[in-house]
Short mmCIF file of C-alpha atoms in Angstrom, two decimals:
data_model
loop_
_atom_site.label_atom_id
_atom_site.label_comp_id
_atom_site.label_asym_id
_atom_site.label_seq_id
_atom_site.Cartn_x
_atom_site.Cartn_y
_atom_site.Cartn_z
CA MET A 480 -115.65 -15.05 18.23
CA SER A 481 -113.55 -12.54 16.15
CA ASP A 482 -112.61 -10.52 19.32
CA ILE A 483 -110.69 -13.65 20.48
CA ALA A 484 -109.27 -14.58 17.12
CA ILE A 485 -107.41 -11.35 16.63
CA PRO A 486 -105.09 -11.46 19.76
CA LEU A 487 -104.36 -15.22 18.92
CA THR A 488 -102.61 -14.26 15.62
CA GLY A 489 -100.21 -12.27 17.73
CA LEU A 490 -98.87 -15.49 18.99
CA ARG A 491 -97.01 -15.95 15.79
CA VAL A 492 -93.33 -15.29 16.32
CA GLU A 493 -90.12 -15.10 14.37
CA ALA A 494 -87.95 -18.26 14.91
CA PRO A 495 -84.49 -17.42 16.36
CA PRO A 496 -81.99 -17.59 13.40
CA THR A 497 -80.16 -20.62 14.89
CA VAL A 498 -83.13 -22.65 14.06
CA ALA A 499 -82.60 -22.24 10.29
CA SER A 500 -78.85 -22.57 10.46
CA ARG A 501 -78.93 -25.55 12.79
CA SER A 502 -81.27 -27.34 10.41
CA LEU A 503 -79.26 -26.56 7.22
CA ILE A 504 -76.00 -27.71 8.98
CA GLU A 505 -77.54 -30.96 10.06
CA ILE A 506 -78.94 -31.52 6.56
CA GLY A 507 -75.50 -30.71 5.06
CA LEU A 508 -76.55 -27.69 3.16
CA ALA A 509 -74.42 -25.39 5.42
CA ASP A 510 -71.46 -25.97 7.72
CA ALA A 511 -70.50 -24.99 11.12
CA TYR A 512 -66.84 -24.27 12.11
CA ALA A 513 -64.83 -23.98 15.29
CA ALA A 514 -61.14 -23.82 16.42
CA LEU A 515 -59.36 -27.07 17.42
CA ALA A 516 -55.83 -27.42 18.89
CA SER A 517 -53.56 -29.49 16.60
CA PRO A 518 -49.91 -30.47 16.51
CA ILE A 519 -49.31 -27.34 14.35
CA GLY A 520 -51.26 -24.92 16.55
CA ASP A 521 -54.90 -23.97 16.33
CA VAL A 522 -56.85 -24.75 13.12
CA PHE A 523 -60.32 -24.22 12.05
CA VAL A 524 -62.52 -27.35 11.57
CA ALA A 525 -65.84 -27.24 9.56
CA TRP A 526 -68.36 -29.98 9.65
CA ASN A 527 -72.10 -30.69 8.84
CA GLY A 528 -74.48 -33.52 9.25
CA ARG A 529 -72.79 -35.45 6.38
CA GLY A 530 -69.43 -35.38 8.04
CA LEU A 531 -66.12 -33.49 8.44
CA SER A 532 -65.86 -30.99 5.57
CA ALA A 533 -62.71 -28.80 5.96
CA ILE A 534 -59.67 -27.98 8.04
CA GLY A 535 -57.79 -24.70 7.53
CA PRO A 536 -55.70 -22.08 9.12
CA ALA A 537 -57.27 -20.48 12.18
CA ASP A 538 -57.84 -17.09 10.63
CA ASP A 539 -61.52 -16.03 10.39
CA ASP A 540 -61.42 -14.02 7.16
CA ALA A 541 -58.91 -16.37 5.22
CA PHE A 542 -60.99 -19.46 6.28
CA GLU A 543 -64.36 -18.10 5.61
CA ASP A 544 -63.08 -16.74 2.20
CA TRP A 545 -61.47 -19.92 1.19
CA PHE A 546 -64.61 -21.96 2.26
CA ALA A 547 -66.85 -19.64 0.32
CA ARG A 548 -64.73 -19.92 -2.78
CA ASP A 549 -63.91 -23.67 -2.65
CA ILE A 550 -66.85 -25.34 -0.83
CA GLY A 551 -69.49 -22.73 -1.55
CA ARG A 552 -71.95 -23.39 1.38
CA PRO A 553 -72.97 -21.06 4.03
CA LEU A 554 -70.62 -21.22 7.00
CA TYR A 555 -71.58 -20.35 10.63
CA PRO A 556 -69.17 -20.09 13.55
CA ALA A 557 -69.80 -22.40 16.53
CA ASP A 558 -68.56 -22.34 20.08
CA ARG A 559 -66.86 -25.73 19.73
CA LEU A 560 -66.74 -28.99 17.92
CA PRO A 561 -69.13 -31.74 18.82
CA ASP A 562 -67.34 -33.84 21.48
CA ARG A 563 -67.35 -37.02 19.37
CA LEU A 564 -65.85 -35.40 16.34
CA GLU A 565 -63.22 -33.68 18.50
CA ARG A 566 -62.19 -36.91 20.13
CA ALA A 567 -62.18 -38.72 16.78
CA ILE A 568 -59.88 -36.05 15.21
CA ASP A 569 -57.50 -36.06 18.20
CA ARG A 570 -57.22 -39.82 18.04
CA ARG A 571 -56.67 -39.80 14.30
CA LEU A 572 -53.96 -37.02 14.58
CA ALA A 573 -52.20 -39.13 17.12
CA GLY A 574 -51.85 -41.89 14.55
CA ASP A 575 -54.82 -44.12 15.25
CA ARG A 576 -56.00 -45.11 11.87
CA SER A 577 -58.68 -47.36 13.31
CA THR A 578 -60.83 -44.25 14.30
CA LYS A 579 -63.46 -43.74 11.63
CA ILE A 580 -64.35 -40.19 10.71
CA ARG A 581 -67.16 -39.56 8.17
CA LEU A 582 -65.82 -37.15 5.59
CA ASP A 583 -67.96 -34.81 3.37
CA LEU A 584 -66.02 -34.62 0.10
CA ARG A 585 -69.00 -33.59 -2.13
CA GLY A 586 -67.70 -31.60 -5.15
CA SER A 587 -64.50 -33.36 -5.43
CA SER A 588 -63.69 -35.82 -8.47
CA PRO A 589 -63.33 -39.55 -8.01
CA PHE A 590 -59.74 -39.13 -8.91
CA GLU A 591 -59.12 -36.64 -6.17
CA GLN A 592 -60.86 -38.96 -3.69
CA SER A 593 -58.81 -41.87 -4.74
CA VAL A 594 -55.63 -39.87 -4.21
CA TRP A 595 -56.85 -38.59 -0.83
CA MET A 596 -57.96 -42.08 0.37
CA LYS A 597 -54.51 -43.51 -0.70
CA ALA A 598 -52.64 -40.70 1.28
CA ALA A 599 -54.84 -41.69 4.28
CA GLN A 600 -53.28 -45.15 4.12
CA ILE A 601 -49.71 -43.93 4.70
CA PRO A 602 -48.88 -44.68 8.27
CA PHE A 603 -48.22 -42.04 11.00
CA GLY A 604 -44.56 -41.06 10.95
CA GLU A 605 -43.87 -42.23 7.36
CA VAL A 606 -43.76 -40.54 3.96
CA ARG A 607 -44.21 -41.68 0.49
CA PRO A 608 -43.31 -39.95 -2.85
CA TYR A 609 -45.89 -38.47 -5.22
CA GLY A 610 -45.00 -41.26 -7.68
CA TRP A 611 -45.82 -43.87 -5.10
CA VAL A 612 -49.47 -42.52 -4.68
CA ALA A 613 -49.81 -42.31 -8.54
CA ALA A 614 -48.57 -45.91 -8.98
CA GLU A 615 -50.86 -47.28 -6.17
CA ILE A 616 -54.00 -45.81 -7.54
CA GLY A 617 -53.11 -47.30 -10.92
CA LYS A 618 -52.16 -44.03 -12.67
CA PRO A 619 -48.33 -44.21 -12.58
CA LEU A 620 -47.99 -41.33 -15.08
CA ALA A 621 -50.34 -39.06 -13.30
CA MET A 622 -47.78 -37.64 -10.79
CA ARG A 623 -48.52 -33.95 -11.61
CA ALA A 624 -52.24 -34.58 -11.25
CA VAL A 625 -51.60 -36.40 -7.95
CA GLY A 626 -49.68 -33.26 -6.77
CA SER A 627 -52.49 -30.99 -7.76
CA ALA A 628 -55.09 -33.20 -6.10
CA LEU A 629 -53.08 -33.25 -2.79
CA GLY A 630 -52.87 -29.36 -3.06
CA ARG A 631 -56.69 -29.30 -3.24
CA ASN A 632 -57.04 -31.54 -0.13
CA PRO A 633 -59.81 -29.77 1.88
CA ILE A 634 -59.17 -31.74 5.06
CA PRO A 635 -55.38 -31.49 5.66
CA LEU A 636 -53.98 -33.38 8.84
CA VAL A 637 -57.03 -35.79 8.87
CA ILE A 638 -56.30 -36.62 5.17
CA PRO A 639 -52.52 -36.68 5.73
CA CYS A 640 -51.36 -35.23 2.44
CA HIS A 641 -48.33 -33.86 4.55
CA ARG A 642 -47.05 -37.53 4.38
CA VAL A 643 -46.54 -37.29 0.54
CA VAL A 644 -43.27 -35.80 -0.27
CA ARG A 645 -41.39 -34.92 -3.48
CA THR A 646 -40.02 -37.91 -5.49
CA ASP A 647 -36.47 -36.71 -4.96
CA GLY A 648 -37.19 -37.07 -1.22
CA THR A 649 -37.33 -33.33 -0.32
CA ILE A 650 -40.38 -32.21 1.65
CA GLY A 651 -42.27 -30.25 -1.02
CA GLU A 652 -45.28 -28.07 -0.96
CA TYR A 653 -48.26 -28.06 1.62
CA ALA A 654 -51.72 -26.58 1.54
CA LEU A 655 -51.09 -25.11 5.00
CA GLY A 656 -47.56 -23.81 4.13
CA SER A 657 -44.28 -25.87 3.78
CA ASP A 658 -43.07 -24.83 7.25
CA LYS A 659 -46.30 -26.46 8.66
CA LYS A 660 -45.57 -29.49 6.72
CA ARG A 661 -42.21 -29.80 8.36
CA ALA A 662 -43.77 -29.13 11.80
CA VAL A 663 -46.37 -31.75 11.48
CA LEU A 664 -43.91 -34.38 10.05
CA THR A 665 -41.54 -33.51 12.93
CA ALA A 666 -44.33 -33.88 15.37
CA GLU A 667 -45.03 -37.33 14.03
CA GLY A 668 -41.36 -38.35 14.68
CA VAL A 669 -40.06 -38.09 11.03
CA ASP A 670 -36.31 -37.33 11.07
CA LEU A 671 -36.36 -34.73 8.35
CA ALA A 672 -32.63 -33.87 8.59
CA ARG A 673 -31.86 -37.60 7.80
CA LEU A 674 -34.38 -37.80 5.08
CA GLU A 675 -33.15 -34.76 3.35
CA GLY A 676 -29.59 -35.98 3.87
CA LEU A 677 -30.44 -39.25 2.08
CA ALA A 678 -32.32 -37.30 -0.68
CA SER A 679 -29.38 -34.95 -1.42
CA SER A 680 -26.79 -37.92 -1.66
CA GLY A 681 -29.27 -39.61 -4.06
CA ILE A 682 -30.18 -42.43 -1.79
CA ARG A 683 -33.78 -43.59 -2.41
CA TYR A 684 -33.94 -46.91 -0.71
CA ILE A 685 -32.76 -48.65 2.34
CA GLY A 686 -32.00 -52.41 2.40
CA SER A 687 -31.08 -55.06 4.92
CA ASP A 688 -28.28 -57.51 4.01
CA THR A 689 -30.06 -60.12 6.44
CA THR A 690 -33.42 -60.11 4.70
CA LYS A 691 -32.33 -59.00 1.24
CA ILE A 692 -35.39 -56.67 1.13
CA PHE A 693 -35.32 -52.85 0.31
CA CYS A 694 -37.72 -50.32 1.53
CA LEU A 695 -38.55 -46.61 1.18
CA PRO A 696 -36.48 -44.78 3.93
CA THR A 697 -39.30 -44.14 6.37
CA CYS A 698 -40.85 -47.61 6.12
CA ARG A 699 -41.14 -49.06 9.61
CA HIS A 700 -39.07 -52.08 8.42
CA ALA A 701 -36.27 -49.81 7.02
CA ARG A 702 -36.14 -48.00 10.38
CA ARG A 703 -35.52 -51.26 12.18
CA VAL A 704 -32.39 -52.15 10.14
CA THR A 705 -29.28 -51.73 12.34
CA ASP A 706 -26.37 -49.62 10.88
CA ARG A 707 -24.23 -52.89 10.56
CA HIS A 708 -26.84 -54.45 8.30
CA ARG A 709 -27.93 -51.34 6.41
CA VAL A 710 -27.42 -51.07 2.57
CA GLU A 711 -28.27 -48.00 0.56
CA PHE A 712 -29.50 -47.90 -3.04
CA HIS A 713 -29.90 -45.08 -5.44
CA SER A 714 -32.36 -47.04 -7.58
CA GLN A 715 -34.45 -50.22 -7.42
CA ALA A 716 -32.37 -51.55 -10.34
CA GLU A 717 -29.26 -51.27 -8.20
CA GLY A 718 -30.96 -53.25 -5.48
CA GLN A 719 -32.33 -55.87 -7.66
CA ALA A 720 -28.94 -56.32 -9.43
CA ARG A 721 -27.60 -57.21 -6.01
CA GLY A 722 -30.32 -59.76 -5.35
CA TYR A 723 -32.67 -57.59 -3.27
CA ARG A 724 -36.52 -57.47 -3.59
CA ALA A 725 -38.99 -54.73 -2.82
CA CYS A 726 -40.67 -54.59 0.57
CA ARG A 727 -44.37 -55.81 0.61
CA VAL A 728 -45.42 -53.36 3.21
CA CYS A 729 -44.17 -50.02 1.90
CA ARG A 730 -44.31 -51.29 -1.72
CA PRO A 731 -41.68 -49.07 -3.37
CA GLY A 732 -43.34 -49.76 -6.68
CA PRO A 733 -42.16 -50.66 -10.11
CA ALA A 734 -38.68 -49.54 -10.90
CA GLY A 735 -38.49 -45.95 -12.06
CA VAL A 736 -41.67 -44.74 -10.20
CA ALA A 737 -39.85 -43.37 -7.25
CA ALA A 738 -36.57 -42.78 -8.94
CA MET B 785 -90.14 -16.96 -8.41
CA LYS B 786 -93.42 -17.60 -6.57
CA SER B 787 -93.52 -19.77 -3.57
CA ASP B 788 -96.15 -21.88 -5.26
CA ASP B 789 -93.31 -23.10 -7.58
CA LEU B 790 -91.41 -24.32 -4.56
CA PRO B 791 -92.63 -28.04 -4.70
CA ALA B 792 -91.59 -28.06 -8.48
CA ARG B 793 -88.19 -26.54 -7.59
CA LEU B 794 -87.75 -29.14 -4.79
CA ALA B 795 -88.61 -31.97 -7.26
CA HIS B 796 -86.00 -30.69 -9.54
CA ASP B 797 -83.19 -29.82 -7.21
CA LEU B 798 -83.90 -30.71 -3.59
CA ASP B 799 -80.62 -29.31 -2.11
CA GLY B 800 -80.81 -26.17 -4.23
CA ALA B 801 -84.28 -25.31 -3.27
CA PHE B 802 -84.55 -26.59 0.24
CA PRO B 803 -83.01 -23.45 1.85
CA THR B 804 -85.96 -21.55 0.36
CA LEU B 805 -88.29 -23.90 2.11
CA VAL B 806 -86.58 -23.32 5.46
CA THR B 807 -86.83 -19.49 5.01
CA GLU B 808 -90.57 -19.61 4.10
CA HIS B 809 -91.68 -22.02 6.74
CA VAL B 810 -89.27 -21.86 9.67
CA ASP B 811 -91.20 -18.95 11.51
CA ARG B 812 -94.62 -20.71 11.25
CA LEU B 813 -93.41 -24.01 12.27
CA TYR B 814 -91.53 -22.56 15.26
CA SER B 815 -94.69 -20.67 16.24
CA ILE B 816 -96.72 -23.85 16.16
CA ALA B 817 -94.13 -25.71 18.19
CA LEU B 818 -93.73 -22.89 20.66
CA ARG B 819 -97.49 -22.49 21.27
CA LEU B 820 -98.00 -26.29 21.62
CA LEU B 821 -95.02 -26.87 23.95
CA GLY B 822 -94.59 -23.49 25.59
CA ASP B 823 -90.85 -23.68 25.74
CA PRO B 824 -88.60 -21.80 23.29
CA ARG B 825 -85.72 -24.37 23.56
CA ASP B 826 -87.98 -27.33 23.00
CA ALA B 827 -89.68 -25.32 20.12
CA GLU B 828 -86.23 -24.78 18.52
CA GLU B 829 -85.32 -28.39 18.85
CA ILE B 830 -88.56 -29.64 17.46
CA THR B 831 -88.62 -27.15 14.58
CA SER B 832 -85.01 -28.06 13.51
CA ASP B 833 -85.66 -31.83 13.81
CA GLY B 834 -88.70 -31.31 11.78
CA LEU B 835 -86.90 -29.56 8.97
CA VAL B 836 -84.24 -32.32 8.94
CA ARG B 837 -86.91 -34.95 8.69
CA ALA B 838 -88.70 -33.07 5.98
CA HIS B 839 -85.47 -33.00 3.97
CA ARG B 840 -84.82 -36.74 4.49
CA ALA B 841 -88.41 -37.58 3.54
CA LEU B 842 -88.21 -35.48 0.34
CA ALA B 843 -84.85 -37.13 -0.50
CA SER B 844 -86.71 -40.54 -0.53
CA TYR B 845 -89.77 -39.34 -2.57
CA PRO B 846 -90.08 -39.62 -6.30
CA PRO B 847 -90.19 -36.23 -7.99
CA ASP B 848 -93.89 -36.69 -8.94
CA ARG B 849 -94.85 -37.11 -5.30
CA ILE B 850 -92.80 -33.80 -4.35
CA HIS B 851 -94.47 -31.98 -7.19
CA ASP B 852 -97.93 -32.68 -5.78
CA LEU B 853 -97.18 -31.98 -2.12
CA GLU B 854 -99.01 -29.38 -0.10
CA LEU B 855 -96.07 -28.16 1.72
CA ARG B 856 -97.87 -26.24 4.51
CA PRO B 857 -100.01 -29.03 5.93
CA TRP B 858 -97.34 -31.63 5.18
CA LEU B 859 -94.65 -29.72 7.11
CA THR B 860 -97.28 -28.97 9.96
CA THR B 861 -97.81 -32.66 10.27
CA ILE B 862 -94.24 -33.40 10.78
CA VAL B 863 -93.73 -30.69 13.40
CA LEU B 864 -97.06 -31.65 15.12
CA ASN B 865 -96.06 -35.28 15.47
CA LEU B 866 -92.63 -34.41 16.87
CA ALA B 867 -94.28 -31.95 19.36
CA ARG B 868 -96.82 -34.56 20.39
CA ASN B 869 -94.04 -37.15 21.00
CA HIS B 870 -92.04 -34.60 22.96
CA ALA B 871 -94.97 -33.52 25.07
CA ARG B 872 -95.70 -37.22 25.78
CA ARG B 873 -92.12 -37.92 26.78
CA HIS B 874 -91.67 -34.80 29.03
CA ARG B 875 -95.34 -33.96 30.02
CA HIS B 876 -94.55 -30.31 30.69
CA LEU B 877 -96.57 -27.42 29.36
CA THR B 878 -94.90 -24.47 31.12
CA VAL B 879 -95.32 -21.35 29.10
CA VAL B 880 -92.19 -19.20 28.73
CA ILE B 881 -92.41 -15.94 26.79
CA ASP B 882 -89.36 -14.86 24.85
CA ASP B 883 -88.62 -11.42 23.54
CA SER B 884 -88.58 -12.24 19.87
CA GLN B 885 -92.29 -11.93 19.55
CA VAL B 886 -92.27 -8.16 20.35
CA ALA B 887 -92.36 -5.83 17.39
CA PRO B 888 -88.97 -3.94 17.15
CA THR B 889 -90.83 -0.65 16.71
CA ALA B 890 -92.64 -0.98 20.01
CA THR B 891 -92.11 1.76 22.63
CA PRO B 892 -91.19 0.57 26.22
CA GLU B 893 -94.82 1.00 27.41
CA SER B 894 -96.44 -0.74 24.49
CA THR B 895 -93.75 -3.46 24.68
CA THR B 896 -94.84 -4.16 28.25
CA ILE B 897 -98.47 -4.10 27.44
CA GLN B 898 -97.90 -6.37 24.29
CA ARG B 899 -95.73 -8.79 26.19
CA ALA B 900 -98.25 -9.12 28.95
CA GLU B 901 -101.03 -9.52 26.51
CA THR B 902 -99.12 -12.34 24.61
CA GLU B 903 -98.10 -13.97 27.84
CA HIS B 904 -101.77 -13.89 28.93
CA TRP B 905 -103.07 -15.66 25.72
CA ALA B 906 -100.20 -18.01 25.55
CA THR B 907 -100.97 -19.17 29.16
CA LEU B 908 -104.58 -19.58 28.28
CA ILE B 909 -103.83 -21.62 25.21
CA ALA B 910 -101.36 -23.81 27.22
CA GLY B 911 -104.23 -24.48 29.64
CA LEU B 912 -106.58 -25.93 26.94
CA PRO B 913 -106.91 -29.64 26.65
CA THR B 914 -104.77 -30.96 23.78
CA ARG B 915 -107.76 -31.85 21.52
CA TYR B 916 -108.85 -28.22 21.40
CA ARG B 917 -105.37 -26.60 21.82
CA VAL B 918 -103.90 -28.24 18.63
CA PRO B 919 -106.80 -27.21 16.32
CA VAL B 920 -106.95 -23.67 17.78
CA VAL B 921 -103.03 -23.25 17.25
CA LEU B 922 -103.30 -24.48 13.74
CA ARG B 923 -106.36 -22.36 12.93
CA TYR B 924 -105.34 -19.04 14.54
CA VAL B 925 -101.60 -19.10 15.20
CA ASP B 926 -100.85 -20.72 11.86
CA ASP B 927 -103.94 -19.75 9.87
CA LEU B 928 -104.53 -23.15 8.28
CA ASP B 929 -108.15 -23.46 7.01
CA TYR B 930 -110.51 -26.17 8.32
CA ASP B 931 -109.86 -28.54 5.34
CA GLU B 932 -106.01 -28.38 5.86
CA ILE B 933 -106.40 -28.95 9.66
CA ALA B 934 -108.71 -31.91 8.86
CA GLY B 935 -105.92 -33.36 6.68
CA VAL B 936 -103.36 -32.76 9.19
CA LEU B 937 -105.23 -34.23 12.16
CA ASP B 938 -106.93 -36.91 10.02
CA ARG B 939 -110.41 -36.15 11.35
CA PRO B 940 -113.49 -34.63 9.53
CA ALA B 941 -113.44 -30.92 8.94
CA THR B 942 -116.92 -30.61 10.80
CA THR B 943 -115.20 -32.08 13.82
CA VAL B 944 -112.28 -29.78 13.54
CA ARG B 945 -114.62 -26.75 13.20
CA SER B 946 -116.56 -27.77 16.36
CA GLN B 947 -113.33 -28.47 18.27
CA VAL B 948 -112.04 -24.92 17.32
CA GLN B 949 -115.24 -23.29 18.44
CA ARG B 950 -115.23 -25.26 21.68
CA GLY B 951 -111.60 -24.20 22.20
CA LEU B 952 -112.50 -20.59 21.65
CA THR B 953 -115.39 -20.74 23.97
CA LEU B 954 -113.11 -22.21 26.72
CA LEU B 955 -110.55 -19.63 25.97
CA ARG B 956 -113.19 -16.84 26.20
CA ALA B 957 -114.40 -18.29 29.53
CA ALA B 958 -110.78 -18.47 30.86
CA HIS B 959 -110.13 -14.88 29.66
CA ASP B 960 -113.29 -13.64 31.42
CA ALA B 961 -112.47 -15.47 34.59
CA ALA B 962 -108.97 -14.09 34.51
CA THR B 963 -110.24 -10.49 33.90
CA ARG B 964 -112.79 -10.79 36.77
CA LYS B 965 -110.00 -11.98 39.00
CA GLU B 966 -107.82 -9.09 38.00
CA LEU B 967 -110.79 -6.55 38.73
CA SER B 968 -111.60 -7.99 42.06
CA ALA B 969 -107.98 -8.20 43.22
#
């Protein structure tokens, strides 16, 4: 029978390389990436079987270098995103916060995750100061750490760190570049000129003389106040002294936090 | 590090050691799937799926159990079950030969001969009834020994041995018949 056994061992073959990479991606020990159109132009999106893992500038070398350095898993180019993930990201970027996307945030600290999840609660088209995020996660003094955590956000746009702005109301830094931050906020309908105008004249809060409530300037309730009823405050103390209370939707936070 | 240490490494750091398991076993698992199913795409899918399931299973095992695993037959069992389910669902046994099985140093003439030879044997194997095909593939394509095959197929080693012998007899008969047909053509 040995004459027959010999040719049979010739039936052993090498698996195509995609078999190993596909398995590792599905398990989450490697990632795939592909380009996606976004409000600020094409970006690269990386994912694996455990979830969406990264978004970065659509520049092969820069993205692969950054991924190798910060995430450290093997990264394989793919032709396109899985349909379901692409649709979910599109809906999310259009402001639909009810669309769930699984995120793979392995390697990040609980503090970073709490900052990112808080940023994810800021509504489309609104912004909040760094101090607001710090106060909301129960670390009102950790403004600088909040800033660093947002700078390390591996999934910008989907985790909308662009909606967190400097405490003085100016736009501030962004992982994808501050010009991109302006572009994505503008695409969401934020009136940057007005926001910066208020910031430069020291206005931090907008109140309504009918409700006697004051809000952060981009809160949807503040934007509804007509010019005739609009009151502007430099500080929460100023508003409170005039008998106004803080909005329960945008929660400007304890006095001093956003000042 | 010797591959014998792999179960210990998997028990200690599953995610860290799993890529090594993939590298060491992906070709043999793919070969088994390809020779059982015949179709390279199906074989790719079954092999990937098998590796993903293996990781999931290991993630749920206590370290002691991983430590004692015989990886080769254990992984074979996973892929074999997936291939059986797949074949049951699709019932196709078409043999498609891909280029990857040709040695890169082969000259054009020897490539053609080798490809024809491989295709010939793959077709004959695909024609075997499942009860002979599976033990023959495990014994000769994957080189598992009779005891390992007995464990994988959950039948006595003596049964496995006679099924392999019977499978080879059928293959030899099919080979002779094909050769005679070729000569008389």
